[in-house]
Coordinates of C-alpha atoms and ligand atoms in Angstrom, one line a residue:
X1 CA -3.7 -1.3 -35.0
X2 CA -1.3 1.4 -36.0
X3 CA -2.3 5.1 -36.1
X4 CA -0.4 7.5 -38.0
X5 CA -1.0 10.9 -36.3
X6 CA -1.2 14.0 -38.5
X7 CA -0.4 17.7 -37.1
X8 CA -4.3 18.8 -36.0
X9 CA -5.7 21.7 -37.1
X10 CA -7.9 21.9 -34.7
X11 CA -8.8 21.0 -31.1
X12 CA -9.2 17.8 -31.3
X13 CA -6.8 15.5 -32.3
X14 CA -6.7 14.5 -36.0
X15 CA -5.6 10.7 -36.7
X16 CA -6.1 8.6 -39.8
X17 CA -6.2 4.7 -38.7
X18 CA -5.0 2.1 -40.6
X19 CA -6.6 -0.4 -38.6
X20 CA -7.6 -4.2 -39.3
X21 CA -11.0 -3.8 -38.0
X22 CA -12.0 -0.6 -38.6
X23 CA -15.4 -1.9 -38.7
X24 CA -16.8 0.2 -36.2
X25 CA -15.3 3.6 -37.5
X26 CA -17.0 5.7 -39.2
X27 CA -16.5 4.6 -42.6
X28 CA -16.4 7.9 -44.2
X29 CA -12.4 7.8 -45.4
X30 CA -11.6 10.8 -42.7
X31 CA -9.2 10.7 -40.2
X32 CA -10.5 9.5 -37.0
X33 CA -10.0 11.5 -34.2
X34 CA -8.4 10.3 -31.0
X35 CA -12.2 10.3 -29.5
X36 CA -13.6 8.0 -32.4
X37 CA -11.2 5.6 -32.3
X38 CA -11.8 5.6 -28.8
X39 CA -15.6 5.1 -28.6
X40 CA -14.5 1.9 -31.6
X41 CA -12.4 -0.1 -29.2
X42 CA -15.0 0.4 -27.0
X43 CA -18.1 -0.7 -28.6
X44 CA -15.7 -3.5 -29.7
X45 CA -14.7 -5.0 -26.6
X46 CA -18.7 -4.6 -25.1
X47 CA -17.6 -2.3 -23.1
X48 CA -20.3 0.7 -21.8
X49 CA -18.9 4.2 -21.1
X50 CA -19.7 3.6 -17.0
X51 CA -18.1 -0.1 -17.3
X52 CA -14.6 1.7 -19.4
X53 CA -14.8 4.7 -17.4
X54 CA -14.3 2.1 -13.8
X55 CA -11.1 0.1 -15.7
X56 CA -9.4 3.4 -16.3
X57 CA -10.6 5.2 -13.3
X58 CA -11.7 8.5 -15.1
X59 CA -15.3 9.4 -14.3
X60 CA -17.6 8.7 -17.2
X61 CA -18.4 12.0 -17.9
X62 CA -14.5 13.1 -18.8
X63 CA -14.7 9.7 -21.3
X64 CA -17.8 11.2 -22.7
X65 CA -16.1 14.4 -23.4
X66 CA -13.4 13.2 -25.0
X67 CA -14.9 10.6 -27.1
X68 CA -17.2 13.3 -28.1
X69 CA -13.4 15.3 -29.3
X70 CA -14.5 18.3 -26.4
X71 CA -11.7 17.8 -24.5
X72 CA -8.1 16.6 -25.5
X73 CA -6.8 13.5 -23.6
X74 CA -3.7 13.8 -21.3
X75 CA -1.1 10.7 -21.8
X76 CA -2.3 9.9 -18.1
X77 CA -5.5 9.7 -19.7
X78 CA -4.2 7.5 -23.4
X79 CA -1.8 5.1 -20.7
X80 CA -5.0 4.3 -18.8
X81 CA -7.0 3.3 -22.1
X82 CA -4.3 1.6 -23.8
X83 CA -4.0 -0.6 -20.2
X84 CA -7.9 -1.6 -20.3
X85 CA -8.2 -2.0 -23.6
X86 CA -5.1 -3.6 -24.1
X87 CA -4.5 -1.2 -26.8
X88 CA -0.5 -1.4 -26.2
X89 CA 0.8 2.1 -26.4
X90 CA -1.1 3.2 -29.2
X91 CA -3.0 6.0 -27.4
X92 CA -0.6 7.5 -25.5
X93 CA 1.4 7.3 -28.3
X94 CA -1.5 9.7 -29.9
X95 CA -2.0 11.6 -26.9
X96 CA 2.1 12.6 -26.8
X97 CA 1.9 13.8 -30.2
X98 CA -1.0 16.0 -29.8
X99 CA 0.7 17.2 -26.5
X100 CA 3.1 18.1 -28.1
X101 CA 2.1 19.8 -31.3
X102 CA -0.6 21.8 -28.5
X103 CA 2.6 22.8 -26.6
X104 CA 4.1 24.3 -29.6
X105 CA 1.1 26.5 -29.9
X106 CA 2.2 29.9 -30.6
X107 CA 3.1 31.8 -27.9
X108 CA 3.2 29.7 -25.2
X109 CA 7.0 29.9 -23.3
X110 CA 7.2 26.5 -21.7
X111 CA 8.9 27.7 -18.5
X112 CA 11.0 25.9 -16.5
X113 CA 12.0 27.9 -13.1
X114 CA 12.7 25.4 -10.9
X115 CA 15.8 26.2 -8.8
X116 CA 18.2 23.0 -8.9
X117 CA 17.8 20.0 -7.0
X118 CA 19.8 18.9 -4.1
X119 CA 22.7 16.1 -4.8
X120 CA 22.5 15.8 -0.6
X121 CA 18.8 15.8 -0.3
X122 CA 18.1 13.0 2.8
X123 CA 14.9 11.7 3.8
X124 CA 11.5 12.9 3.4
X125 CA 10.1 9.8 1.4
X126 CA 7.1 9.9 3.2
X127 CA 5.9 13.2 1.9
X128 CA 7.3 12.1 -1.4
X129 CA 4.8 9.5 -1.1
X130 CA 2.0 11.8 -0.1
X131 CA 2.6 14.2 -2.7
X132 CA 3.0 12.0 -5.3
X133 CA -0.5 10.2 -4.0
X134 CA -2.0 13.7 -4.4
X135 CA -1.0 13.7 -8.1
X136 CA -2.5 10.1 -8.6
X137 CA -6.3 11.1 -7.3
X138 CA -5.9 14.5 -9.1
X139 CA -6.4 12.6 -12.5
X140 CA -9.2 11.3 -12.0
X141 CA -10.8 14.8 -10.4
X142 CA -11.6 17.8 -12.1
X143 CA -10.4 19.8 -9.8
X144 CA -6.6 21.4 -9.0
X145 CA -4.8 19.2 -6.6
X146 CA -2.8 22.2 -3.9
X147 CA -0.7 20.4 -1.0
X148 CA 0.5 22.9 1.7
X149 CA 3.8 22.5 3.1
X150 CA 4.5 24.3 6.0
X151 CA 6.4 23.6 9.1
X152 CA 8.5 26.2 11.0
X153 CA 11.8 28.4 9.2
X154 CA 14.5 26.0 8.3
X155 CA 13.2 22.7 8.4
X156 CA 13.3 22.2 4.9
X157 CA 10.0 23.2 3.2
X158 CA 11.5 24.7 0.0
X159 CA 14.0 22.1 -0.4
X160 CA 11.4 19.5 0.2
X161 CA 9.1 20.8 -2.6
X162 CA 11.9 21.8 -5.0
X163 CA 13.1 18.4 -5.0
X164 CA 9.5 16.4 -5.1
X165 CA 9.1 18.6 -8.2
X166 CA 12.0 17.8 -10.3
X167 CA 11.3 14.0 -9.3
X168 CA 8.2 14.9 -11.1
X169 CA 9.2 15.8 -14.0
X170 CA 12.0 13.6 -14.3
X171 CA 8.8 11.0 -14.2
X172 CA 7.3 12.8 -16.7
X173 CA 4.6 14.8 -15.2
X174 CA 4.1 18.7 -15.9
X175 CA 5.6 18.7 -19.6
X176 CA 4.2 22.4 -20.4
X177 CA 6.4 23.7 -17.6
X178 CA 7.2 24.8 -13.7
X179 CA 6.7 27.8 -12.3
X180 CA 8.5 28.5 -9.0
X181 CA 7.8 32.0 -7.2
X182 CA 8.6 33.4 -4.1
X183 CA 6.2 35.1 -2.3
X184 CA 8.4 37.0 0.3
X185 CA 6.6 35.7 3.1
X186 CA 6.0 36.3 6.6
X187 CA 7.2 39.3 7.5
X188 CA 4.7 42.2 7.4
X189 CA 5.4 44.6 4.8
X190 CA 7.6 42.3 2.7
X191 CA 5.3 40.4 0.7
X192 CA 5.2 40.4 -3.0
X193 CA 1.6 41.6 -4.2
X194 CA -0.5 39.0 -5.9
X195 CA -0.9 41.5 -8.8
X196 CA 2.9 41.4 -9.7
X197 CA 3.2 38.3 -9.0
X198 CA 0.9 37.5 -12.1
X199 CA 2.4 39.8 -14.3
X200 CA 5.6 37.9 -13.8
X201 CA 4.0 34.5 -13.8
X202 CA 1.8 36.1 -17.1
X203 CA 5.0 37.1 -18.9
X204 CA 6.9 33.7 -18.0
X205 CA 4.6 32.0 -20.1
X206 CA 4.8 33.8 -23.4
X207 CA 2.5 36.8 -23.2
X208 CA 4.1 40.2 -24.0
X209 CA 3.8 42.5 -21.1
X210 CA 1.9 45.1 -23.8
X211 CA -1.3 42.4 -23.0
X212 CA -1.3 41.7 -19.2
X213 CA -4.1 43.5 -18.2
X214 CA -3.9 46.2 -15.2
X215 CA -6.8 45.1 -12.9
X216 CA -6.1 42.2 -10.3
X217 CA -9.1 39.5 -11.2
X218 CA -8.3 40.5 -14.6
X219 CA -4.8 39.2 -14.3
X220 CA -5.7 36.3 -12.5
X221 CA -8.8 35.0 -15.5
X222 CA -5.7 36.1 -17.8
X223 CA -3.3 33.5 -15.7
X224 CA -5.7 30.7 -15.8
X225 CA -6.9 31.3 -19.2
X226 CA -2.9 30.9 -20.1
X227 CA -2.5 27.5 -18.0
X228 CA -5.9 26.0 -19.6
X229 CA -5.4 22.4 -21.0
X230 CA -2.0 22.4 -19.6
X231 CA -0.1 20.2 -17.6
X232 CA 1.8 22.7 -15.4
X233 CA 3.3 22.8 -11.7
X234 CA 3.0 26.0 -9.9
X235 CA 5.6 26.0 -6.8
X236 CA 4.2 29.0 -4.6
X237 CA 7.7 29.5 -1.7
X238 CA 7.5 30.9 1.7
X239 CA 3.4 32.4 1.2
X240 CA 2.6 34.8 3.7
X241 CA -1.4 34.2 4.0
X242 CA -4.2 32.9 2.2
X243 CA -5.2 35.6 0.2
X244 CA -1.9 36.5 -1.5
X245 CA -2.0 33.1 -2.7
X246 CA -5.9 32.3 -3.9
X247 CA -5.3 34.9 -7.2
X248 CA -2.4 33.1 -8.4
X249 CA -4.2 29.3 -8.7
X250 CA -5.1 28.0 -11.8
X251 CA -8.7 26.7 -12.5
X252 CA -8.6 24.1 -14.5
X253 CA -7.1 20.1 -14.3
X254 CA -4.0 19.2 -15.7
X255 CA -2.4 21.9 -13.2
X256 CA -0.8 21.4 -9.3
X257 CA 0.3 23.9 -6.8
X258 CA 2.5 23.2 -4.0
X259 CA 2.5 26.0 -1.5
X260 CA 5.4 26.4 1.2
X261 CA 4.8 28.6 4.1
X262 CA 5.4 28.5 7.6
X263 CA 2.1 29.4 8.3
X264 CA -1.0 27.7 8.8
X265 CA -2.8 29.9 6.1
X266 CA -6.2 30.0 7.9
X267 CA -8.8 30.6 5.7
X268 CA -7.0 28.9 2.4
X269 CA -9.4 25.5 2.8
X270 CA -12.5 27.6 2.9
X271 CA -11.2 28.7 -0.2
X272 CA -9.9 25.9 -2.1
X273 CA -9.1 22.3 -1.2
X274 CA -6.3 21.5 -0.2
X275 CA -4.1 18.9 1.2
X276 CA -2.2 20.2 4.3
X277 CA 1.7 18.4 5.0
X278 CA 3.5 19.6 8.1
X279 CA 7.0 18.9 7.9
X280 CA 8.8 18.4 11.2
X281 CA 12.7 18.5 11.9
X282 CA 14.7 15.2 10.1
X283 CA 15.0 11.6 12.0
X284 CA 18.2 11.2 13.7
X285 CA 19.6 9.0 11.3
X286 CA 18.5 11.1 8.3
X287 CA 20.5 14.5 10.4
X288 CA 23.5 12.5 10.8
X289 CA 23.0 11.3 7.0
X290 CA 22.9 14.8 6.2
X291 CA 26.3 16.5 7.8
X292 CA 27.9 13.3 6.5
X293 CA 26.7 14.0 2.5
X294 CA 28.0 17.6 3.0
X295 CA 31.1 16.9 4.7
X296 CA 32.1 13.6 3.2
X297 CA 32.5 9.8 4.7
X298 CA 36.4 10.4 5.7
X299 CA 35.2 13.2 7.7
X300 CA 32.2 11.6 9.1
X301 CA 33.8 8.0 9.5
X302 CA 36.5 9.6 11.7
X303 CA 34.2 10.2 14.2
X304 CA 30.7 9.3 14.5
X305 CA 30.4 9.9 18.0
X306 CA 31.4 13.6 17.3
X307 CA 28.4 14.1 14.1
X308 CA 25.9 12.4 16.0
X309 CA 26.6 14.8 19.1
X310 CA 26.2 17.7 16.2
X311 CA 23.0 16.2 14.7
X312 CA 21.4 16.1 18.4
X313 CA 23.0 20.1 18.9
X314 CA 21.1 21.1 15.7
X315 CA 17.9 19.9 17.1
X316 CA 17.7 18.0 13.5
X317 CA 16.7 20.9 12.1
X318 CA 18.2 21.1 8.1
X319 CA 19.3 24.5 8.1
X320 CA 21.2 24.2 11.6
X321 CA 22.7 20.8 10.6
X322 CA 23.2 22.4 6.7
X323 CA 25.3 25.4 8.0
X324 CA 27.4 23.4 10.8
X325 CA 28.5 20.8 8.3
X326 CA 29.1 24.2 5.8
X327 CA 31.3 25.2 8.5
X328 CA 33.4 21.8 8.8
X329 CA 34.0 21.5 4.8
X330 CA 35.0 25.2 5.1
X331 CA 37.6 24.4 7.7
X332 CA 36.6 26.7 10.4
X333 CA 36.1 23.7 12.6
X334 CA 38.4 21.6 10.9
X335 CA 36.7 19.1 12.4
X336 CA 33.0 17.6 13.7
X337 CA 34.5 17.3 17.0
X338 CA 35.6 20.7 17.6
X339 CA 32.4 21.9 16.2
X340 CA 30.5 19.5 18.6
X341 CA 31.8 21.0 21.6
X342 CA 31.7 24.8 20.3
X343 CA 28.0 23.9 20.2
X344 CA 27.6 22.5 23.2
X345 CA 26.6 26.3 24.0
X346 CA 22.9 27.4 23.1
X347 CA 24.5 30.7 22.0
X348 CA 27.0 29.4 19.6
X349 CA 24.1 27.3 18.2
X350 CA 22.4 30.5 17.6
X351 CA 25.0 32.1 16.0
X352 CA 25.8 29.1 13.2
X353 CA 25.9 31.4 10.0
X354 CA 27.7 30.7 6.3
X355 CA 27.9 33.4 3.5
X356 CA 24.8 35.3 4.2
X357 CA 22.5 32.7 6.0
X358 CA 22.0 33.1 9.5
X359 CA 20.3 30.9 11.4
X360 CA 19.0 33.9 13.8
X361 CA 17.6 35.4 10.8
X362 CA 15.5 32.6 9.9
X363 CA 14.0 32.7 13.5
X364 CA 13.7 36.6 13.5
X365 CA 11.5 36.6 10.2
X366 CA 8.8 34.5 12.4
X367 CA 9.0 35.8 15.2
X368 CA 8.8 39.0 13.8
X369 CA 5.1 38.5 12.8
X370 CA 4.2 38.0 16.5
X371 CA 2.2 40.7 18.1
X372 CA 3.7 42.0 21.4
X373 CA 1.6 40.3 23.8
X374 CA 1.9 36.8 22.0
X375 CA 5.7 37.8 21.4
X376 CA 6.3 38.4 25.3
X377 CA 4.2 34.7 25.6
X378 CA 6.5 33.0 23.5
X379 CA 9.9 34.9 24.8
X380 CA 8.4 33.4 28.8
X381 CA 7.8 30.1 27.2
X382 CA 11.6 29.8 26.4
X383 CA 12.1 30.1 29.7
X384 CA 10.6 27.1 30.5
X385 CA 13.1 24.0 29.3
X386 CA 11.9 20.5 28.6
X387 CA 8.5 21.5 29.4
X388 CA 4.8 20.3 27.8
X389 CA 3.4 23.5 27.7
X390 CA -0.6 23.9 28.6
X391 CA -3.0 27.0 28.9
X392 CA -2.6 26.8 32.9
X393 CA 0.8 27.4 32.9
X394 CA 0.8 30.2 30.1
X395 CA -1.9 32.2 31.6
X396 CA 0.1 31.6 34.8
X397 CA 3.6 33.3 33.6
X398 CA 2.0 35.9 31.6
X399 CA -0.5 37.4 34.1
X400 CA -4.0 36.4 31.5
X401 CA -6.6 34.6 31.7
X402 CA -6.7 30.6 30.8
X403 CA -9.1 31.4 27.2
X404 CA -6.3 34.0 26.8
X405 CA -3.1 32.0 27.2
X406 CA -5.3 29.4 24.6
X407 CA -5.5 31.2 22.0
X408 CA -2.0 32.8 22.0
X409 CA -0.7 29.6 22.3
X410 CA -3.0 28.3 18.7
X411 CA -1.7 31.9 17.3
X412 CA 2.2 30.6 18.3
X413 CA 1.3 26.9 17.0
X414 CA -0.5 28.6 13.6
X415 CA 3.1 30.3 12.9
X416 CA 4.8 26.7 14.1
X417 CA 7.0 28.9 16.8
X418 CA 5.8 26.5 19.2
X419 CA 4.5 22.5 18.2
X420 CA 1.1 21.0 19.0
X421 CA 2.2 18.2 21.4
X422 CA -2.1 16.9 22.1
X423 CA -5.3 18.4 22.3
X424 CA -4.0 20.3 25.3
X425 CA -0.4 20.5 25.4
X426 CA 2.5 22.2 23.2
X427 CA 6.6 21.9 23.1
X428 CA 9.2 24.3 21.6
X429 CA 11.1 22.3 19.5
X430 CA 14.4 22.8 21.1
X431 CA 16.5 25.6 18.9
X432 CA 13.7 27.7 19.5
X433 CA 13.4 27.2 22.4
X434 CA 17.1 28.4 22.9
X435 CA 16.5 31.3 20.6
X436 CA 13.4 32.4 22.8
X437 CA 15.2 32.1 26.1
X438 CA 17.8 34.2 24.3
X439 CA 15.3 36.9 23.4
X440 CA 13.7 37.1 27.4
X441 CA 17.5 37.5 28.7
X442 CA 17.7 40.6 26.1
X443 CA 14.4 42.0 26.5
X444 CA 12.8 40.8 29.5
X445 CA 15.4 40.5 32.2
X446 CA 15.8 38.8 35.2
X447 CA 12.9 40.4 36.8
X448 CA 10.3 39.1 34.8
X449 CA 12.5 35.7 34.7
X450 CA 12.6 35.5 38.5
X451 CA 8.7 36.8 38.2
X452 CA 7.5 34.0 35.9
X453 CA 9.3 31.3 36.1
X454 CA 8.0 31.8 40.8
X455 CA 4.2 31.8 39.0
X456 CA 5.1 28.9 36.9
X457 CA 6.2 27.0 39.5
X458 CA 3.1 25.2 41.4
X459 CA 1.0 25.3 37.6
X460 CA 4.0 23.2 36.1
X461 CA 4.0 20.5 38.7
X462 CA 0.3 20.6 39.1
X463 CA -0.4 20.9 35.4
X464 CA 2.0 19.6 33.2
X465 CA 1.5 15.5 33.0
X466 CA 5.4 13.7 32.4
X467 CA 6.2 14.3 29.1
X468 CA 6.3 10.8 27.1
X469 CA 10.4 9.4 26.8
X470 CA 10.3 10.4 23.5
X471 CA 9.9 13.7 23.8
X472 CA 11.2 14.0 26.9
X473 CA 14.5 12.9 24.9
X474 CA 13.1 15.1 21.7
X475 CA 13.1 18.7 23.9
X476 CA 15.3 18.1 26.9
Ligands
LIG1 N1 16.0 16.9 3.3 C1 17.0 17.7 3.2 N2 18.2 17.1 2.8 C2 19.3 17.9 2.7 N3 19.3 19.2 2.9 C3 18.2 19.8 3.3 C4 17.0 19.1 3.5 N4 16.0 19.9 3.8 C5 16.6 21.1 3.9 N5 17.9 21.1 3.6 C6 18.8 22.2 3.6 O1 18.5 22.9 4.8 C7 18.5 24.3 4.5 C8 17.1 24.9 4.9 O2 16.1 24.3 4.1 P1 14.9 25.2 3.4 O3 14.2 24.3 2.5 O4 15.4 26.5 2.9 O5 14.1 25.5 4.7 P2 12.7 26.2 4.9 O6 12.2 26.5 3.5 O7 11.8 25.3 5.7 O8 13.0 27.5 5.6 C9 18.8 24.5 3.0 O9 20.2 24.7 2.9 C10 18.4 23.2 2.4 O10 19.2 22.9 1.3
LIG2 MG1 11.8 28.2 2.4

């Protein structure tokens, strides 16, 4: 069969078939639309809508719509036919074509806002994997696939869904465009308001800012209205809660959302579904993998010894491992060696900054959304090295009750300052647990040191079970 496709001048797509048995097209000399000539391989090879709709794993009543030209097919959609109906690539051939005569629509900006992709990106494949696993059960849903990335500051959430993005488009997915915003989260008082957000997410598609309407839900039917019968990724960076991001998601399929924050976002799945991926600091392997891409094998191969001693100082953690190997290629440690034993200090560790990324900074912005009391919690809890960390204990070093210490150690967990070790027990990972030591010897003192870590002492032994060897080499 060959189908010549002619520019439609409507919704559905417009084909005329020169086909050697057109005997179950409509015989009227019309074009067939992409939905008849669908239903006539059908009915030729026997097949029902529910028996079709199981081979190309699209429920029946999508098939039905399309078949009946009230919805246009995606090329996810055409690929699927052409495989169970052995069709070659005749339909997505079809499909492409009306994607992309429906792309050129008037108005519609395709945007394309992704920042760049990393040359040095390491690791991560799992949540490639996942990700991309969302994207596959999205087709056959009706609703909008949005995975949560979150994990705590510098561990690599942006990069992680900057660069499963492009991999997505380079395999073809999201052809009307990427959006990538960033939210300005978690600091109180710094995040951007959902309501400009739209405007600039309104505008980056192609409507003149003369049309975005003023009122919030307004902007938000105006958003989704835009993104209808698209295929478009929204990349929502660093989101400070659930409700600055619910406004901004489209409505209908076609669309994903990956969200980034270092929160939890409670409230966000009682709200939408979503698909929840913690990202944790790299593999040892993978940190070593990545001071060596930045600094280059002759660096690396001249001492091994010396960038695994570095990996282990950055606790694995991207942004510590990015800015020390920043530091060797700049040539203020000429070497990894030097650097290695400069780091050997929890201080200097602290204090890795390049250009205007510090690593303090990206601690401060979290820590800064603590209330005091939790805070103070998580300030004593540095003060505790190598420990599992449990209720007892907490309620034990900061004077409050066991239900108390619980829940400010969930509210430290939510914001991934601390890391659920069990259904009882937690760990700082263990740069941050340098950086809250640091923070009790500025604004605690040796008092409330001497104080705590004496109340600490019997709960610990009596409370805290051996940590397992891996952590135990993990945190100490
Ligand atoms: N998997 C990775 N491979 C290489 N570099 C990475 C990787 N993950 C993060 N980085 C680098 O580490 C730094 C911090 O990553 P970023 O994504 O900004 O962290 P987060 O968003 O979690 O705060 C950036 O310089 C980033 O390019
Ligand atoms: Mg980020």
């Amino acid at each position: 069969m060959t189908v010549v496709w002619e520019p439609a001048h409507s919704a559905s797509a417009s084909l005329r078939s020169s086909h050697e048995g057109t005997d179950c097209l409509p015989k009227t000399g019309a074009p067939a639309t992409f939905g008849q000539l669908l239903r006539a391989h059908r009915r030729r090879q026997g097949l029902s809508l529910t028996q079709l709709a199981a081979r190309v794993h699209f429920n029946r009543g999508h098939l039905s719509r399309i078949e009946n030209d009230r919805r246009s097919p995606s090329v996810s959609f055409a690929e699927a036919c052409d495989r169970a109906l052995s069709t070659g690539n005749n339909f997505t051939a079809i499909a492409s074509a009306l994607e992309a005569a429906a792309r050129h629509q008037q108005g519609w900006l395709q945007p394309a806002q992704l920042p760049a992709a990393k040359h040095n990106f390491v690791g991560r494949r799992d949540h490639f994997a996942h990700l991309d696993g969302l994207l596959q059960c999205h087709e056959q849903s009706l609703a909008v696939p949005v995975a949560v990335v979150n994990g705590p500051p510098g561990v690599g959430k942006t990069a992680l869904a900057v660069q499963w993005a492009h991999r997505a488009v380079s395999d073809g997915h999201f052809a009307d465009g990427q959006l990538f915003v960033d939210l300005q989260g978690p600091e109180p008082g710094t995040a951007a308001a959902p309501s400009h957000i739209l405007a600039d997410l309104i505008r980056a598609v192609g409507v003149p800012a003369d049309r975005i309407p003023a009122d919030l839900d307004q902007r938000a039917a105006t958003f989704r209205s835009c993104l209808h019968g698209r295929e478009v990724l929204l990349v929502l960076d660093n989101a400070a809660d659930a409700q600055q991001i619910h406004p901004l998601l489209p409505g209908s399929r076609g669309c994903a959302v990956v969200v980034t924050s270092r929160s939890r976002l409670p409230g966000l799945m009682s709200l939408v579904d979503t698909v929840t991926l913690p990202v944790t600091e790299l593999r040892r392997p993978e940190a070593a993998a990545l001071i060596r891409a930045v600094i280059g094998d002759a660096r690396a191969d001249a001492d091994p010894a010396a960038v695994a001693a570095l990996a282990e100082h950055c606790g694995h953690l991207p942004l510590a491992l990015a800015l020390a190997a920043e530091r060797i290629v700049s040539r203020q440690h000429p070497s990894a060696d030097l650097l290695a034993t400069e780091l050997r200090s929890e201080c200097a560790r602290l204090d890795l900054a390049e250009g205007g990324v510090r690593l303090r900074t990206a601690f401060d912005t979290s820590y800064r959304t603590l209330d005091e009391q939790s805070a103070r919690v998580f300030r004593l809890l540095g003060r505790l090295p190598g420990r599992l960390i449990d209720a007892g204990i907490t309620a034990a070093i900061a004077g409050v009750g066991e239900d108390e210490a619980a829940r400010l150690l969930r509210g430290l967990a939510g914001v991934h300052l601390i890391r659920r070790h069990d259904d009882r027990h937690y760990h700082l990972p263990e740069l941050l647990r340098a950086y809250a030591a640091d923070l009790a010897r500025q604004f605690d003192g040796e008092s409330e040191h001497t104080e705590a870590t004496h109340q600490a002492a019997d709960p610990v032994a009596v409370l805290n079970p051996p940590a397992p060897p891996s952590l135990v080499a993990s945190i100490a």
